[in-house]
Short mmCIF file of C-alpha atoms and ligand atoms in Angstrom, two decimals:
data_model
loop_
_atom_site.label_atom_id
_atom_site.label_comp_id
_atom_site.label_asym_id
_atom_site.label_seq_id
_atom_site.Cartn_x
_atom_site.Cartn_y
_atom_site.Cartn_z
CA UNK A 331 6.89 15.35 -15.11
CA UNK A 332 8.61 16.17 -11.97
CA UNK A 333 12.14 14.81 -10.89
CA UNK A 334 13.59 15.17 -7.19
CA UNK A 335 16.91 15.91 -6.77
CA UNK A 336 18.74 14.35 -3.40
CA UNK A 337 21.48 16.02 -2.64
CA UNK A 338 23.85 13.12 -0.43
CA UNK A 339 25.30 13.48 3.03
CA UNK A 340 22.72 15.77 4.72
CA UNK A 341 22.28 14.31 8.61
CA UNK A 342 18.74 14.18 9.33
CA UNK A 343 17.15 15.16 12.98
CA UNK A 344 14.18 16.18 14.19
CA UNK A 345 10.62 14.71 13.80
CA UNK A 346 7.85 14.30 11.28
CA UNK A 347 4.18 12.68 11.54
CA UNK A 348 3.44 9.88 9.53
CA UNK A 349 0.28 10.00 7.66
CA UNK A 350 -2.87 8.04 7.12
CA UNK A 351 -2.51 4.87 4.79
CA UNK A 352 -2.80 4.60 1.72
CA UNK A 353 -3.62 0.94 1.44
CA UNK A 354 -6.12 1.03 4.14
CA UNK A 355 -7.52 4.49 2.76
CA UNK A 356 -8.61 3.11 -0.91
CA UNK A 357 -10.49 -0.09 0.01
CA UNK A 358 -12.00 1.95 2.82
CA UNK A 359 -13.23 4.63 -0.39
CA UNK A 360 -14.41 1.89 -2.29
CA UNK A 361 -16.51 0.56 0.84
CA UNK A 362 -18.28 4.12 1.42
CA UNK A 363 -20.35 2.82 -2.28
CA UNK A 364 -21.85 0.54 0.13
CA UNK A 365 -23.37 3.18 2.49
CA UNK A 366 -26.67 4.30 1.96
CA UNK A 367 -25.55 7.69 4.09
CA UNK A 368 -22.95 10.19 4.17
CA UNK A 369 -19.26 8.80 5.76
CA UNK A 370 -16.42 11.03 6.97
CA UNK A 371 -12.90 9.33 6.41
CA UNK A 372 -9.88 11.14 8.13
CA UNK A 373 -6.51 10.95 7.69
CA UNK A 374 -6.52 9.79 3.89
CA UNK A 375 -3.39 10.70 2.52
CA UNK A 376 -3.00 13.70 -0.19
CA UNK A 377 -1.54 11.13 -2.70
CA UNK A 378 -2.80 10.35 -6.79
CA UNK A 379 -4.01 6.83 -5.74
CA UNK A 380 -6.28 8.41 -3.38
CA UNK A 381 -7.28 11.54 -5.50
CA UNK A 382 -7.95 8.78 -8.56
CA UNK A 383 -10.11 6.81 -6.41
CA UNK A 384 -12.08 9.53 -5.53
CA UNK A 385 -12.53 10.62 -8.98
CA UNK A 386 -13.78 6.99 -9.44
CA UNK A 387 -16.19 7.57 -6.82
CA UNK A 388 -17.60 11.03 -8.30
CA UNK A 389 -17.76 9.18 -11.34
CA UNK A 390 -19.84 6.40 -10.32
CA UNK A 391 -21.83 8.80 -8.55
CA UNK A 392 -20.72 9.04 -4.85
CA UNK A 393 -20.77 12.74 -3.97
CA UNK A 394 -17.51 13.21 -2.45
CA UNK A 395 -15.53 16.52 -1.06
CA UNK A 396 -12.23 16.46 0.10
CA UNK A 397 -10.81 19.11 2.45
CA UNK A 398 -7.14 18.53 3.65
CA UNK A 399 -6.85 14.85 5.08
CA UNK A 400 -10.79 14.96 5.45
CA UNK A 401 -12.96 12.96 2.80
CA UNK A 402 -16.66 13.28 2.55
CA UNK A 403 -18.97 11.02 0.96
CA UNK A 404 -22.37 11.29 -0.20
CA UNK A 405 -24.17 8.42 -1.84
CA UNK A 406 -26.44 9.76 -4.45
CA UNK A 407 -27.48 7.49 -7.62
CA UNK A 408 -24.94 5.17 -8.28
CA UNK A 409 -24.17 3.74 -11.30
CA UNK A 410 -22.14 0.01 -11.93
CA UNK A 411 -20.02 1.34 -14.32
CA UNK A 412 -16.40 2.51 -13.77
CA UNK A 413 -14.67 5.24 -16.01
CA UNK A 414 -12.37 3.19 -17.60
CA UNK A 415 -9.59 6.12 -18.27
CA UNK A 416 -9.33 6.21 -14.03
CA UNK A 417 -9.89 2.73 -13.24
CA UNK A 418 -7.06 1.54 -15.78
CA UNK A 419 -4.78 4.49 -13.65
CA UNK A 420 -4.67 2.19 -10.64
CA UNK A 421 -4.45 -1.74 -9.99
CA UNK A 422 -6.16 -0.82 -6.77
CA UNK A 423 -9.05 0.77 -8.42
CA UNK A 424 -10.30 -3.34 -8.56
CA UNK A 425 -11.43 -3.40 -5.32
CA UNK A 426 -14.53 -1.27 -5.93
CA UNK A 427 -16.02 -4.71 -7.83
CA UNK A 428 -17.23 -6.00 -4.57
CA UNK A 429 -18.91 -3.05 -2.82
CA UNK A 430 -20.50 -2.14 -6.86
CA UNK A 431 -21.62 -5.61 -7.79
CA UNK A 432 -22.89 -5.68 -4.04
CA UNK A 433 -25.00 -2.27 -4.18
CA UNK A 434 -26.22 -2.28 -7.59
CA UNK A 435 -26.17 -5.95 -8.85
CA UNK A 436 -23.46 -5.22 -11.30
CA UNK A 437 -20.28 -3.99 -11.44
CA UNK A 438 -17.88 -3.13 -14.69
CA UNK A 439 -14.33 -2.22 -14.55
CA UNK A 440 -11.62 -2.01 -16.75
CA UNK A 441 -8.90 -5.32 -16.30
CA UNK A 442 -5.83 -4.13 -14.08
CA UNK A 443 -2.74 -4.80 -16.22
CA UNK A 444 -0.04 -5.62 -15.04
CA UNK A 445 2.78 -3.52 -13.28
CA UNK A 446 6.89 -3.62 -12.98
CA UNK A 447 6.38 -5.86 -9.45
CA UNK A 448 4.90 -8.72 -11.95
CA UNK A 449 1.97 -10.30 -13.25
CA UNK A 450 -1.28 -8.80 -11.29
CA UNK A 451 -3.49 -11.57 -11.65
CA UNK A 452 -7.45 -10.74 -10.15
CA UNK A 453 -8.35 -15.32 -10.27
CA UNK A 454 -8.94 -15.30 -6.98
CA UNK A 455 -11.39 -12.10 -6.67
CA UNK A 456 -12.97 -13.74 -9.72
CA UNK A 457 -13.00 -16.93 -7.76
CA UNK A 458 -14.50 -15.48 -4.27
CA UNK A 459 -17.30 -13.23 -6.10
CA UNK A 460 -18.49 -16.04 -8.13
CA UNK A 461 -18.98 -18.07 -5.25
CA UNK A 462 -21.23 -15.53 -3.88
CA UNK A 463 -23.35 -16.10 -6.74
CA UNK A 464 -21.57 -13.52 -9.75
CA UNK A 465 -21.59 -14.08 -13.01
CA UNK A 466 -18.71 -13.35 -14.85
CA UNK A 467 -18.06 -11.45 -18.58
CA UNK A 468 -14.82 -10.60 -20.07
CA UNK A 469 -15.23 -8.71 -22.94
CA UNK A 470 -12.62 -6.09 -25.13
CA UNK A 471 -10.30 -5.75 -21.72
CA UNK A 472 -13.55 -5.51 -19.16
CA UNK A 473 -14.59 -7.54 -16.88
CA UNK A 474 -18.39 -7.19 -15.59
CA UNK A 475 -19.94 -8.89 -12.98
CA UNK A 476 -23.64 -9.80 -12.16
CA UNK A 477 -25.54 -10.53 -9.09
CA UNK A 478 -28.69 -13.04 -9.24
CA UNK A 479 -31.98 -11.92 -9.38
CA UNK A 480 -32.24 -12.18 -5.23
CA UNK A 481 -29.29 -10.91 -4.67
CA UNK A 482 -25.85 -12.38 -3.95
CA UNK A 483 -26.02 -15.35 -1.16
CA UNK A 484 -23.28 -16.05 1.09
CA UNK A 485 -20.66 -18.54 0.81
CA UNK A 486 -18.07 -20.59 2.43
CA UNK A 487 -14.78 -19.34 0.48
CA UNK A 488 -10.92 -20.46 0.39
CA UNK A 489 -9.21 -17.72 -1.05
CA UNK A 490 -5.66 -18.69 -0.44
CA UNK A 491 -3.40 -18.57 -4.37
CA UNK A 492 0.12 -19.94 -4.84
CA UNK A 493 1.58 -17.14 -3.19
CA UNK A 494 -0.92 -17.06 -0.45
CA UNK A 495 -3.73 -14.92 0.80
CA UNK A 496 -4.85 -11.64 -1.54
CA UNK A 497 -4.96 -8.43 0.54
CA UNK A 498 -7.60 -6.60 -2.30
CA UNK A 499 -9.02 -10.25 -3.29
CA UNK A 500 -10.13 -10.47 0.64
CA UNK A 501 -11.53 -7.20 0.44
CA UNK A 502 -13.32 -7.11 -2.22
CA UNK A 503 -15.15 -10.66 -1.18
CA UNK A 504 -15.71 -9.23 2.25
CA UNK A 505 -17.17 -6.13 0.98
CA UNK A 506 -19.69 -8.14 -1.29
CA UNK A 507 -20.74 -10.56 1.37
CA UNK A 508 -21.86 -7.68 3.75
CA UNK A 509 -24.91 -7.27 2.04
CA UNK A 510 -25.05 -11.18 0.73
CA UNK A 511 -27.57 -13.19 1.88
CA UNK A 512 -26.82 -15.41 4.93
CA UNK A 513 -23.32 -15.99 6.12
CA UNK A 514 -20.07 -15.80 4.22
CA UNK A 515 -16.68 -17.52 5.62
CA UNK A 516 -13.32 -16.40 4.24
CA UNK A 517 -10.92 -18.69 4.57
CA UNK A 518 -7.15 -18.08 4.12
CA UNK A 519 -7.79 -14.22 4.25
CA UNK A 520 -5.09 -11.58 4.42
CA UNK A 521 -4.34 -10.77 8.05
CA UNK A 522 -3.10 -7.33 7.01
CA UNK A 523 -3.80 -4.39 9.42
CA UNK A 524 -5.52 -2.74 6.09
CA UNK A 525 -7.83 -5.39 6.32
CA UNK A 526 -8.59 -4.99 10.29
CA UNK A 527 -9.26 -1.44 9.37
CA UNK A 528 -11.61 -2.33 6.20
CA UNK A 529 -13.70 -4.31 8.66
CA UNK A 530 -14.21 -1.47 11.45
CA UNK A 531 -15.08 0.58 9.27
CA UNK A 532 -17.76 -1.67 7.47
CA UNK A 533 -18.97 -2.55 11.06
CA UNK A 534 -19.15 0.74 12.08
CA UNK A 535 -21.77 1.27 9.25
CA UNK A 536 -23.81 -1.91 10.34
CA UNK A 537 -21.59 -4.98 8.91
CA UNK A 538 -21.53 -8.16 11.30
CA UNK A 539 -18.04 -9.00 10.49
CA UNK A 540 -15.58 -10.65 12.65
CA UNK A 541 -12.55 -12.60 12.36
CA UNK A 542 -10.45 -9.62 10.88
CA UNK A 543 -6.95 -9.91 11.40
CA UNK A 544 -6.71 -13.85 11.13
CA UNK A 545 -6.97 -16.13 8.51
CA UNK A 546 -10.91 -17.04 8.43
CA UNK A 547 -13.29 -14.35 8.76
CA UNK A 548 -17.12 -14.16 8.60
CA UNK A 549 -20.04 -11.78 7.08
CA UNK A 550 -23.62 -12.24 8.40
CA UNK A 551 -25.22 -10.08 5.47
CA UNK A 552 -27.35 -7.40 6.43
CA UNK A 553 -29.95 -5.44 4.31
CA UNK A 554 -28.85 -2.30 4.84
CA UNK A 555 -25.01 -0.03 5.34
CA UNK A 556 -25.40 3.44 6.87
CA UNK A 557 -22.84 5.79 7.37
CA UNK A 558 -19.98 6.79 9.90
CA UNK A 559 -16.79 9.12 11.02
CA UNK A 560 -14.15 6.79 10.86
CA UNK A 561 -9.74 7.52 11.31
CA UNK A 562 -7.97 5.76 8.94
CA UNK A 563 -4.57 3.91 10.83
CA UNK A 564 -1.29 5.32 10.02
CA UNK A 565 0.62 3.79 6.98
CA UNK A 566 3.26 1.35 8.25
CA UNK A 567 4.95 1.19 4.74
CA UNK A 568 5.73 5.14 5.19
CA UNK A 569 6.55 4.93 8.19
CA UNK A 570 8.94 1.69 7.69
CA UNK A 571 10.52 3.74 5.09
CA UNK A 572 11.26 6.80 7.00
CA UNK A 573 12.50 4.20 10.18
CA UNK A 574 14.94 3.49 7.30
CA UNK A 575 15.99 6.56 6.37
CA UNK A 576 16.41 7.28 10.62
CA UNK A 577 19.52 4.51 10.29
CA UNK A 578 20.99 5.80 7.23
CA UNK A 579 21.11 8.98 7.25
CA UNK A 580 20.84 10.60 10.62
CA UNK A 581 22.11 11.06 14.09
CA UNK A 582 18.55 10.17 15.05
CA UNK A 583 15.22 10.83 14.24
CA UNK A 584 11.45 10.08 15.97
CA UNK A 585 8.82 9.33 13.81
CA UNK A 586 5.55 10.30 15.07
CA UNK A 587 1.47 8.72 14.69
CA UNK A 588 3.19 4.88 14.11
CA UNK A 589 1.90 1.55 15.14
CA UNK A 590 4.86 -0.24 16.76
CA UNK A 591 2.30 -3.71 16.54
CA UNK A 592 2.12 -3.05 12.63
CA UNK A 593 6.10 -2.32 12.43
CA UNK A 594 7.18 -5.64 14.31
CA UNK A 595 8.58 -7.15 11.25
CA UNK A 596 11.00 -4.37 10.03
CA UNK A 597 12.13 -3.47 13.70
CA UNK A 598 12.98 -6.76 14.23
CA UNK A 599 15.26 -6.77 11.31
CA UNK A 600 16.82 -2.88 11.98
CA UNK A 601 17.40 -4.47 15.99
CA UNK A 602 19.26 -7.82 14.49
CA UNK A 603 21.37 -5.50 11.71
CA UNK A 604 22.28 -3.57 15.31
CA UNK A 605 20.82 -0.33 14.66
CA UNK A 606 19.07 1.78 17.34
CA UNK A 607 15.13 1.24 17.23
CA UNK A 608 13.07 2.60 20.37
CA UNK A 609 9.22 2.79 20.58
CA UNK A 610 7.61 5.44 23.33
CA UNK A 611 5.18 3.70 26.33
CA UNK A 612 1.80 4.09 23.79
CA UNK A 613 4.01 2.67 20.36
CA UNK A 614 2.46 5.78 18.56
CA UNK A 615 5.94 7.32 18.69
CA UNK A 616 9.46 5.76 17.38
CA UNK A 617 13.07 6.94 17.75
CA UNK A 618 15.50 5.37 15.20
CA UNK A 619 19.37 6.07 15.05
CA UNK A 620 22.67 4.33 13.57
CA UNK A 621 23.83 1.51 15.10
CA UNK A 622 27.54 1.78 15.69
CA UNK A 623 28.30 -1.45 13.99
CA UNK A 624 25.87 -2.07 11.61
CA UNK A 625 25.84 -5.42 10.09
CA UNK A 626 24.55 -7.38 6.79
CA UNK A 627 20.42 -9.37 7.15
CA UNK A 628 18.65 -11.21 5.89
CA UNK A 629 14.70 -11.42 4.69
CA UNK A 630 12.19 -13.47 3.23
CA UNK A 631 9.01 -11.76 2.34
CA UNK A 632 5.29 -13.53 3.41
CA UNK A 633 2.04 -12.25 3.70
CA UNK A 634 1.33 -10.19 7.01
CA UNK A 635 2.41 -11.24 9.95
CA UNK A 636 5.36 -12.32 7.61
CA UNK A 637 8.00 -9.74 6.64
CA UNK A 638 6.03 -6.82 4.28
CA UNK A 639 7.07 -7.46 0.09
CA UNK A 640 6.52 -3.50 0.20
CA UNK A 641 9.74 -2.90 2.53
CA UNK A 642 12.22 -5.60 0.91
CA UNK A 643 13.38 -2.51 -1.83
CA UNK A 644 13.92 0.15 0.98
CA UNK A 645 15.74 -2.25 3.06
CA UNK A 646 17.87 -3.12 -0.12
CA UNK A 647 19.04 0.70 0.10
CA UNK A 648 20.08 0.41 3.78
CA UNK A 649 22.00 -3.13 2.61
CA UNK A 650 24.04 -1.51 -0.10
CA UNK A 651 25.63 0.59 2.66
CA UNK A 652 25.98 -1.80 5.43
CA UNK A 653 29.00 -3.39 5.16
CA UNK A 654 28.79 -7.42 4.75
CA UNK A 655 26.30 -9.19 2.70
CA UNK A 656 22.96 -8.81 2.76
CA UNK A 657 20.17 -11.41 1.25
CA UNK A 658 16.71 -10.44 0.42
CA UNK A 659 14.02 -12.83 -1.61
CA UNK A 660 10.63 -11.41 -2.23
CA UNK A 661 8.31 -14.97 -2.42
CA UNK A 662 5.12 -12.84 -3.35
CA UNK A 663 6.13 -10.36 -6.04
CA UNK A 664 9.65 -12.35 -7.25
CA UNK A 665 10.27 -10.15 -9.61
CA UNK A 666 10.10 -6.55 -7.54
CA UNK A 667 13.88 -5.80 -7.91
CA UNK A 668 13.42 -3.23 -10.54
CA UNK A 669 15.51 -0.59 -8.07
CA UNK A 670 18.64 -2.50 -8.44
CA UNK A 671 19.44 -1.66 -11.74
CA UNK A 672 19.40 1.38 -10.59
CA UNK A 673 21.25 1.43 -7.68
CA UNK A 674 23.70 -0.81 -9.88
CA UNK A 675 24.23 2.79 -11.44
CA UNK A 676 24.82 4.00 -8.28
CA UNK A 677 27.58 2.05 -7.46
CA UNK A 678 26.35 -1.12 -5.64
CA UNK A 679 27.44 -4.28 -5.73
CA UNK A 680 24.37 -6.45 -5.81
CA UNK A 681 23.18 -9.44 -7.87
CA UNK A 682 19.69 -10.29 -8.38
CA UNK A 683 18.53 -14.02 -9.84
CA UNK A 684 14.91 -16.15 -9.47
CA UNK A 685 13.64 -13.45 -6.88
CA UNK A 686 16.58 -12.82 -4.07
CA UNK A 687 19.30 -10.28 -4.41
CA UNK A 688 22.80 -10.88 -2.65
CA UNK A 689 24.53 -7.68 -1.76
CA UNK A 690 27.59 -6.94 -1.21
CA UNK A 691 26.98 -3.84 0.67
CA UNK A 692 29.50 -0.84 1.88
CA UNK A 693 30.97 0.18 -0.92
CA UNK A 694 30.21 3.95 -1.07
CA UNK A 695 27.41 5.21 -3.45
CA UNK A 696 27.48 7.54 -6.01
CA UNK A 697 24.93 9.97 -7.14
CA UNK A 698 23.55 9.39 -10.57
CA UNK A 699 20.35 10.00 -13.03
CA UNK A 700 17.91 7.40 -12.00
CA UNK A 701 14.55 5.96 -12.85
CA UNK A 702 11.39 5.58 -10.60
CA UNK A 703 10.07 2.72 -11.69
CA UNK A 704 7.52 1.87 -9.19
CA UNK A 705 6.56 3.42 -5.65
CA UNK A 706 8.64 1.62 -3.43
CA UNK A 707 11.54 1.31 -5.45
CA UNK A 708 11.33 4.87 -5.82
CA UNK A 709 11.70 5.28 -2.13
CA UNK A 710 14.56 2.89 -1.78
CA UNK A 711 16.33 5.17 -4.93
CA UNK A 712 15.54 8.16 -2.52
CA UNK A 713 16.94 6.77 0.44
CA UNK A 714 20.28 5.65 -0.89
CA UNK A 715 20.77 9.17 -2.89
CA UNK A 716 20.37 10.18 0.61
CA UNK A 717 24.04 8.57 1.50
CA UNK A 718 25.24 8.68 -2.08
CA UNK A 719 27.94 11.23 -2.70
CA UNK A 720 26.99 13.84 -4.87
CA UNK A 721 23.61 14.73 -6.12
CA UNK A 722 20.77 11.66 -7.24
CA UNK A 723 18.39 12.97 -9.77
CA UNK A 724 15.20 10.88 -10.04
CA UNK A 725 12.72 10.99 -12.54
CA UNK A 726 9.53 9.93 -13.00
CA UNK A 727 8.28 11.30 -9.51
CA UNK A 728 4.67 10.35 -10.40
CA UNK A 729 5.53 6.65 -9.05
CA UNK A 730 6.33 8.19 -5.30
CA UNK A 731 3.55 10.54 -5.43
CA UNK A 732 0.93 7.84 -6.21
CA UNK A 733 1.79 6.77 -1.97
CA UNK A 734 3.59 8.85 -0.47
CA UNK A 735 2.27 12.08 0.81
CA UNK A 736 4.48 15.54 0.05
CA UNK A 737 7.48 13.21 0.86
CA UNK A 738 9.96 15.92 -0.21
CA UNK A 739 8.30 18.05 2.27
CA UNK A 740 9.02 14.85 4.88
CA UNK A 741 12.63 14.85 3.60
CA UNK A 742 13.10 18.90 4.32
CA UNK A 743 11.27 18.90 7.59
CA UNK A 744 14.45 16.50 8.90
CA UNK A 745 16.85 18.26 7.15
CA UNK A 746 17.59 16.69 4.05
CA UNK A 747 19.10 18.23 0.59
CA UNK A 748 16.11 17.42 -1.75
CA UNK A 749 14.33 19.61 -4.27
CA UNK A 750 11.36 18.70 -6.40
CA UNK A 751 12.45 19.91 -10.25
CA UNK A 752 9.98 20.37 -13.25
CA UNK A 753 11.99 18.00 -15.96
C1 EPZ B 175 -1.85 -5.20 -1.86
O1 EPZ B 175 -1.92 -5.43 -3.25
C2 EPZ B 175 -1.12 -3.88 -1.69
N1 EPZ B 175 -1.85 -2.82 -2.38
C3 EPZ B 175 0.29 -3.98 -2.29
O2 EPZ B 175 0.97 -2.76 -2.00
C4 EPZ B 175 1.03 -5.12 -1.58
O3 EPZ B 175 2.31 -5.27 -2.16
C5 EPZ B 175 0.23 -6.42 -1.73
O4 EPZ B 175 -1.10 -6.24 -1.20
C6 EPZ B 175 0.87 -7.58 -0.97
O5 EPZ B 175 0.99 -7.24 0.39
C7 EPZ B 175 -2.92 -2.26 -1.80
O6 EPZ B 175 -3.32 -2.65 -0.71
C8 EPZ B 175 -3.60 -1.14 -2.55
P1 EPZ B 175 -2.28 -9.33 -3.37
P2 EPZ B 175 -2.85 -6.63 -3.82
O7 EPZ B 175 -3.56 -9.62 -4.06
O8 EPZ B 175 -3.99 -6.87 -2.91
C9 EPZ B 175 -1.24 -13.04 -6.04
C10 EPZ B 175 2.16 -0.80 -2.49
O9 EPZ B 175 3.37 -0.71 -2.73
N2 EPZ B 175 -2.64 -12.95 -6.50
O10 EPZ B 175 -2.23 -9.45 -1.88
O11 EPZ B 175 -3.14 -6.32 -5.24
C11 EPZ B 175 -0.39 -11.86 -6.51
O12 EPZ B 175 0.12 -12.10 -7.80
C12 EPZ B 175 1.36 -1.92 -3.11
O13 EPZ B 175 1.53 -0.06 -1.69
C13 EPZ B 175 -3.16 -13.99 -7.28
O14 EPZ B 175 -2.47 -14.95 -7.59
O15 EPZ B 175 -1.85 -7.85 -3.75
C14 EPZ B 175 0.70 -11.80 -5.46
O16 EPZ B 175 1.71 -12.74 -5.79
C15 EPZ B 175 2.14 -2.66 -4.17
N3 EPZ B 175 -4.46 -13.91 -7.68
C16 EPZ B 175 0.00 -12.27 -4.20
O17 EPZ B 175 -1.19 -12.93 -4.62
C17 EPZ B 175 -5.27 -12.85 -7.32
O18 EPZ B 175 -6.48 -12.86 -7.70
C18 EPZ B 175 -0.40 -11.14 -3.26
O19 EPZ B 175 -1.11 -10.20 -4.04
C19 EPZ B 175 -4.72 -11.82 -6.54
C20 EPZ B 175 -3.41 -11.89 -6.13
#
């Protein structure tokens, strides 16, 4: 396993590109089992979720090569069962239930277990695909699905759970009800701009979908998905994280191939804790600095448009050094605080209790031996070894390789003391 040493106090400058998302990249994999042709997806990232999703793919017999950011597919004869060695890998690895169940007329994966963010329940997938007409077996950890004899028929769906909409769950139901009979309605759908991209790329390969991007959204079916060329958007969590790292750790730093409309949320919160946050004329480009009196925020995650539960552990890094306190409650994964243990051992002051930490931030940091624990604690642990004194070993690298691509490479282009170890 590897483990990336940060050594603290480097000032980062200079520029990096951010790269294609991850979250929009796997769903958008999954969705190419619904093409009857060949697809070209560009700008996936060079991360393990990615590579494990396409070994998914080869297995259930999608023809896929891969050449730098490029991904090819090729449907040949598919089959509706998923290796269950890959699929138990990755939680994300459920969304290729809808586009199977909707190609073949069955679909069989292995049950997602849970992870260190909390329980991972699939109830409402479950919920939306029977209601296209599914039947559902759980047997021995698997769960398959079957389509009636004509097919699966569209449906009018809520799909809104007690912490709101499902980003996957919405997939996978809109994947299925492309090729459903009649007309499907999702309502209380995940607005998320992985979703948005989902649904251009299924309508680029002959979906009637529209709605994307708010909370109801319909599927005419159709009887037939070709294929396309299609640019995956640029990952906002990446790029959120390295905006971090701009206000920690450097005298300034521009981030290129961003979204400024996807990155509202977090540069609202870097412009209120007074840092320096400036977007180019397009918003594909982003300049971040230091403010020169940074002060204490405060955030409560949602579901998109709402503040992203997959920033709250990065910003905790940039609270532990910002003198004043700091609040941050995560209402959709309550217990994704793992990273403060560990930044505990780091020397910050923070207290976490019924899914909000209070910290007490300024105090200066430490390096230490830490634990990745998932990826976007992992991130926050890089970031504050970035402004902890000394050197910050973290092991267990695996968890920021799964999504985030060559970040050490990132980390050097600006300047930073990092070096990925064998442990
Ligand atoms: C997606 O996961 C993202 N992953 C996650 O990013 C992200 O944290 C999450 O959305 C929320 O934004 C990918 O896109 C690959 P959900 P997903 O279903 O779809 C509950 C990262 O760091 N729920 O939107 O699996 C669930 O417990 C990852 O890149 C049900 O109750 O998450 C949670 O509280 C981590 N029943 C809430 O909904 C269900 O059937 C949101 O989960 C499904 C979900």
């Amino acid at each position: 396993m590897d483990k990336l040493i940060v050594t603290g106090g480097a000032t980062l400058k200079g520029s990096i590109n951010i790269s294609g998302s991850k979250n929009a990249s796997l769903p958008i994999l999954a969705a190419t089992i619904l093409a009857e042709d060949s697809c070209i997806i560009r700008r996936v990232p060079d991360v393990s979720d990615t590579n494990y999703m396409i070994q998914i793919l080869n297995k259930l017999g999608v023809h896929v090569e891969r050449s730098s950011g490029t991904v090819r597919t090729n449907p040949e004869n598919i089959i509706s069962e998923a290796p269950y060695d890959l699929v138990r890998k990755m939680r994300a690895s459920i969304c290729i239930m809808g586009p199977l169940l909707a190609r073949t007329g069955r679909a069989k994966v292995s049950l997602p277990g849970g992870c260190v963010i909390g329980d991972r329940p699939i109830d409402l997938h479950i919920k939306g695909l029977e209601a296209l007409g599914a039947t559902v077996e759980m047997e021995g950890g698997d769960i398959t699905l079957t389509a009636p004899e004509g097919g699966l028929v569209g449906a009018t769906i809520n799909m809104r759970g007690k912490s709101g909409p499902t980003v996957l769950g919405t997939d996978n139901v809109m994947m299925a009800a492309t090729l459903a009979k009649g007309t499907t309605v999702i309502e209380s759908a995940a607005c998320e701009p992985e979703v948005i991209d989902l649904a251009d790329f299924l309508n680029s390969i002959g979906a009637k979908i529209t709605g994307a991007g708010t909370r109801t959204i319909t599927i005419e079916g159709v009887e037939r998905l070709g294929g396309i060329e299609h640019h995956v958007i640029a990952d906002r969590i990446e790029g959120g994280t390295f905006m971090i790292a701009g206000v920690m750790a450097s005298e300034g730093i521009t981030l290129n191939r961003v979204s400024r409309n996807e990155l509202k949320s977090v540069e609202k919160v870097l412009l209120d804790a007074g840092h320096i946050v400036e977007f180019n004329e397009a918003g594909d480009s982003v300049y971040v600095a230091p403010g020169k009196d940074p002060k204490g925020f405060q955030i409560i995650t949602e579901p998109y448009p709402g503040f992203p539960t997959d920033m709250q552990a990065q910003f905790s890094a940039l609270a532990v050094i910002t003198p004043g306190i700091s609040v941050i409650e995560d209402t959709v994964f309550p217990q994704r605080f793992m990273h403060c243990a560990e930044m505990k051992r780091m020397g910050a002051d923070m207290q976490v209790d019924n899914g909000q930490a209070v910290i007490k931030g300024g105090k200066p940091l430490s390096g230490a031996p830490v634990m990745a624990s998932d990826l976007r604690a992992s991130a926050a642990l890089v970031l504050a070894g970035l402004c902890a004194d000394g050197d910050t070993h973290i092991s267990r690298l695996y968890h920021i390789d799964r999504g985030y691509e060559h970040i050490d490479e990132k980390l050097l282009q600006l300047g930073a003391k990092v070096a990925r170890v064998r442990e």
